[in-house]
Amino acid sequence: MYKRILVPTDGSERSVKAVEGAARFARPLGATLVVMTVVEPYSYTNLAEQYDERVTAEAEERLEAARKIAVAAGVEVKTVMVKSFSPAEAIIEQAEKNGCDIIFMASHGRKGIAAVLLGSETQKVLTHSHFPVMVYR
């Protein structure tokens, strides 16, 4: 069935819960998790180095926390950090690049008009991906 599961995380409570859910989902399947996070590049050169160091450190912390969740669940895990202005595109690209069978991601958690106006990366992935997408709530 599913052997490689891509799990995007932004470090939010919902995405951490999705990593936990993905690990529980993967274990009985013998599947591997590919946990990824997206860092937005900074375009102003005079502050780019400081920004890059800070967001890279935060991303590494997110990935390490996710790795620990998977390992504790007895699931093999690979972590990936990507720089992109479009998280949804990066998620789909990484699913392709890593040979994933499914994308397992958190719902955005917004309700009402905020969800309609702001949209979500989850919605964009659902709309544009040719991979199955499991939305974890």
CSV table of N, CA and C in Angstrom, one decimal, residues 12-68:
chain,number,residue,atom,x,y,z
A,12,SER,N,3.7,24.0,14.1
A,12,SER,CA,2.5,24.3,14.9
A,12,SER,C,2.0,23.1,15.6
A,13,GLU,N,1.1,23.3,16.6
A,13,GLU,CA,0.5,22.2,17.3
A,13,GLU,C,-0.2,21.2,16.4
A,14,ARG,N,-0.9,21.8,15.4
A,14,ARG,CA,-1.6,20.9,14.5
A,14,ARG,C,-0.7,20.0,13.6
A,15,SER,N,0.4,20.6,13.2
A,15,SER,CA,1.3,19.8,12.4
A,15,SER,C,2.1,18.8,13.2
A,16,VAL,N,2.4,19.1,14.5
A,16,VAL,CA,3.0,18.1,15.3
A,16,VAL,C,2.1,17.0,15.6
A,17,LYS,N,0.8,17.3,15.8
A,17,LYS,CA,-0.2,16.2,15.9
A,17,LYS,C,-0.3,15.4,14.6
A,18,ALA,N,-0.1,16.0,13.5
A,18,ALA,CA,-0.1,15.3,12.2
A,18,ALA,C,1.1,14.4,12.1
A,19,VAL,N,2.2,14.8,12.5
A,19,VAL,CA,3.4,13.9,12.5
A,19,VAL,C,3.1,12.7,13.4
A,20,GLU,N,2.5,12.9,14.6
A,20,GLU,CA,2.2,11.8,15.5
A,20,GLU,C,1.2,10.9,14.8
A,21,GLY,N,0.2,11.4,14.1
A,21,GLY,CA,-0.8,10.6,13.4
A,21,GLY,C,-0.2,9.9,12.3
A,22,ALA,N,0.7,10.5,11.6
A,22,ALA,CA,1.4,9.9,10.4
A,22,ALA,C,2.3,8.7,10.9
A,23,ALA,N,3.0,8.9,12.0
A,23,ALA,CA,3.8,7.8,12.6
A,23,ALA,C,2.9,6.6,13.0
A,24,ARG,N,1.8,6.9,13.6
A,24,ARG,CA,0.8,5.8,14.0
A,24,ARG,C,0.3,5.1,12.7
A,25,PHE,N,0.1,5.9,11.7
A,25,PHE,CA,-0.4,5.3,10.4
A,25,PHE,C,0.6,4.5,9.7
A,26,ALA,N,1.9,5.0,9.7
A,26,ALA,CA,3.0,4.3,9.0
A,26,ALA,C,3.4,3.0,9.7
A,27,ARG,N,3.4,2.9,11.0
A,27,ARG,CA,4.0,1.8,11.7
A,27,ARG,C,3.4,0.4,11.2
A,28,PRO,N,2.1,0.2,11.2
A,28,PRO,CA,1.6,-1.1,10.8
A,28,PRO,C,1.9,-1.4,9.3
A,29,LEU,N,2.1,-0.3,8.5
A,29,LEU,CA,2.3,-0.5,7.1
A,29,LEU,C,3.8,-0.8,6.8
A,30,GLY,N,4.7,-0.6,7.8
A,30,GLY,CA,6.1,-0.7,7.6
A,30,GLY,C,6.6,0.5,6.7
A,31,ALA,N,5.9,1.6,6.7
A,31,ALA,CA,6.2,2.7,5.8
A,31,ALA,C,7.3,3.6,6.5
A,32,THR,N,8.0,4.3,5.6
A,32,THR,CA,9.0,5.3,6.0
A,32,THR,C,8.3,6.7,6.0
A,33,LEU,N,8.6,7.6,6.9
A,33,LEU,CA,8.2,8.9,6.9
A,33,LEU,C,9.3,9.8,6.3
A,34,VAL,N,8.9,10.7,5.5
A,34,VAL,CA,9.7,11.8,5.0
A,34,VAL,C,9.1,13.1,5.5
A,35,VAL,N,9.7,13.6,6.6
A,35,VAL,CA,9.2,14.8,7.3
A,35,VAL,C,9.9,16.0,6.7
A,36,MET,N,9.2,17.0,6.3
A,36,MET,CA,9.8,18.1,5.6
A,36,MET,C,9.3,19.4,6.3
A,37,THR,N,10.1,20.4,6.1
A,37,THR,CA,9.7,21.8,6.5
A,37,THR,C,10.1,22.7,5.5
A,38,VAL,N,9.4,23.8,5.3
A,38,VAL,CA,9.7,24.8,4.3
A,38,VAL,C,10.1,26.1,5.0
A,39,VAL,N,11.2,26.7,4.5
A,39,VAL,CA,11.7,27.9,5.0
A,39,VAL,C,11.6,28.9,3.9
A,40,GLU,N,11.0,30.1,4.2
A,40,GLU,CA,10.9,31.1,3.2
A,40,GLU,C,12.2,31.9,3.1
A,41,PRO,N,12.7,32.0,1.8
A,41,PRO,CA,13.9,32.8,1.6
A,41,PRO,C,13.7,34.3,2.0
A,42,TYR,N,14.8,34.9,2.3
A,42,TYR,CA,14.7,36.4,2.6
A,42,TYR,C,15.4,37.1,1.5
A,43,SER,N,14.7,38.1,0.9
A,43,SER,CA,15.3,38.7,-0.3
A,43,SER,C,16.1,40.0,-0.1
A,44,TYR,N,16.2,40.5,1.2
A,44,TYR,CA,17.0,41.7,1.4
A,44,TYR,C,18.4,41.3,1.8
A,45,THR,N,19.3,41.6,1.0
A,45,THR,CA,20.7,41.1,1.2
A,45,THR,C,21.4,41.5,2.5
A,46,ASN,N,21.1,42.7,3.0
A,46,ASN,CA,21.8,43.1,4.2
A,46,ASN,C,21.4,42.4,5.5
A,47,LEU,N,20.2,41.8,5.5
A,47,LEU,CA,19.8,41.1,6.7
A,47,LEU,C,19.6,39.6,6.4
A,48,ALA,N,19.9,39.2,5.2
A,48,ALA,CA,19.7,37.8,4.8
A,48,ALA,C,20.4,36.7,5.6
A,49,GLU,N,21.7,37.0,5.9
A,49,GLU,CA,22.4,36.0,6.6
A,49,GLU,C,21.9,35.8,8.0
A,50,GLN,N,21.6,36.8,8.8
A,50,GLN,CA,21.0,36.7,10.1
A,50,GLN,C,19.6,36.0,10.1
A,51,TYR,N,18.8,36.4,9.1
A,51,TYR,CA,17.5,35.7,8.9
A,51,TYR,C,17.7,34.3,8.6
A,52,ASP,N,18.6,34.0,7.7
A,52,ASP,CA,18.8,32.6,7.2
A,52,ASP,C,19.2,31.7,8.4
A,53,GLU,N,20.2,32.2,9.2
A,53,GLU,CA,20.7,31.5,10.4
A,53,GLU,C,19.5,31.2,11.3
A,54,ARG,N,18.7,32.2,11.6
A,54,ARG,CA,17.6,32.0,12.6
A,54,ARG,C,16.6,31.0,12.1
A,55,VAL,N,16.1,31.2,10.9
A,55,VAL,CA,15.0,30.3,10.4
A,55,VAL,C,15.5,28.9,10.1
A,56,THR,N,16.8,28.8,9.8
A,56,THR,CA,17.4,27.4,9.6
A,56,THR,C,17.5,26.7,10.9
A,57,ALA,N,17.9,27.4,12.0
A,57,ALA,CA,17.9,26.8,13.3
A,57,ALA,C,16.5,26.4,13.8
A,58,GLU,N,15.5,27.2,13.5
A,58,GLU,CA,14.2,26.9,13.9
A,58,GLU,C,13.7,25.7,13.1
A,59,ALA,N,14.0,25.6,11.8
A,59,ALA,CA,13.6,24.5,11.0
A,59,ALA,C,14.2,23.2,11.5
A,60,GLU,N,15.5,23.3,11.8
A,60,GLU,CA,16.2,22.1,12.3
A,60,GLU,C,15.6,21.6,13.6
A,61,GLU,N,15.2,22.5,14.5
A,61,GLU,CA,14.5,22.1,15.7
A,61,GLU,C,13.2,21.4,15.4
A,62,ARG,N,12.4,22.0,14.5
A,62,ARG,CA,11.1,21.3,14.1
A,62,ARG,C,11.4,19.9,13.6
A,63,LEU,N,12.4,19.8,12.7
A,63,LEU,CA,12.6,18.5,12.1
A,63,LEU,C,13.1,17.5,13.1
A,64,GLU,N,14.0,18.0,14.1
A,64,GLU,CA,14.5,17.1,15.1
A,64,GLU,C,13.3,16.6,16.0
A,65,ALA,N,12.4,17.5,16.4
A,65,ALA,CA,11.2,17.1,17.2
A,65,ALA,C,10.4,16.1,16.4
A,66,ALA,N,10.2,16.2,15.1
A,66,ALA,CA,9.4,15.3,14.3
A,66,ALA,C,10.2,14.0,14.2
A,67,ARG,N,11.5,14.0,14.1
A,67,ARG,CA,12.3,12.8,14.0
A,67,ARG,C,12.1,12.0,15.2
A,68,LYS,N,12.2,12.7,16.4
A,68,LYS,CA,12.0,12.0,17.7
A,68,LYS,C,10.7,11.3,17.8
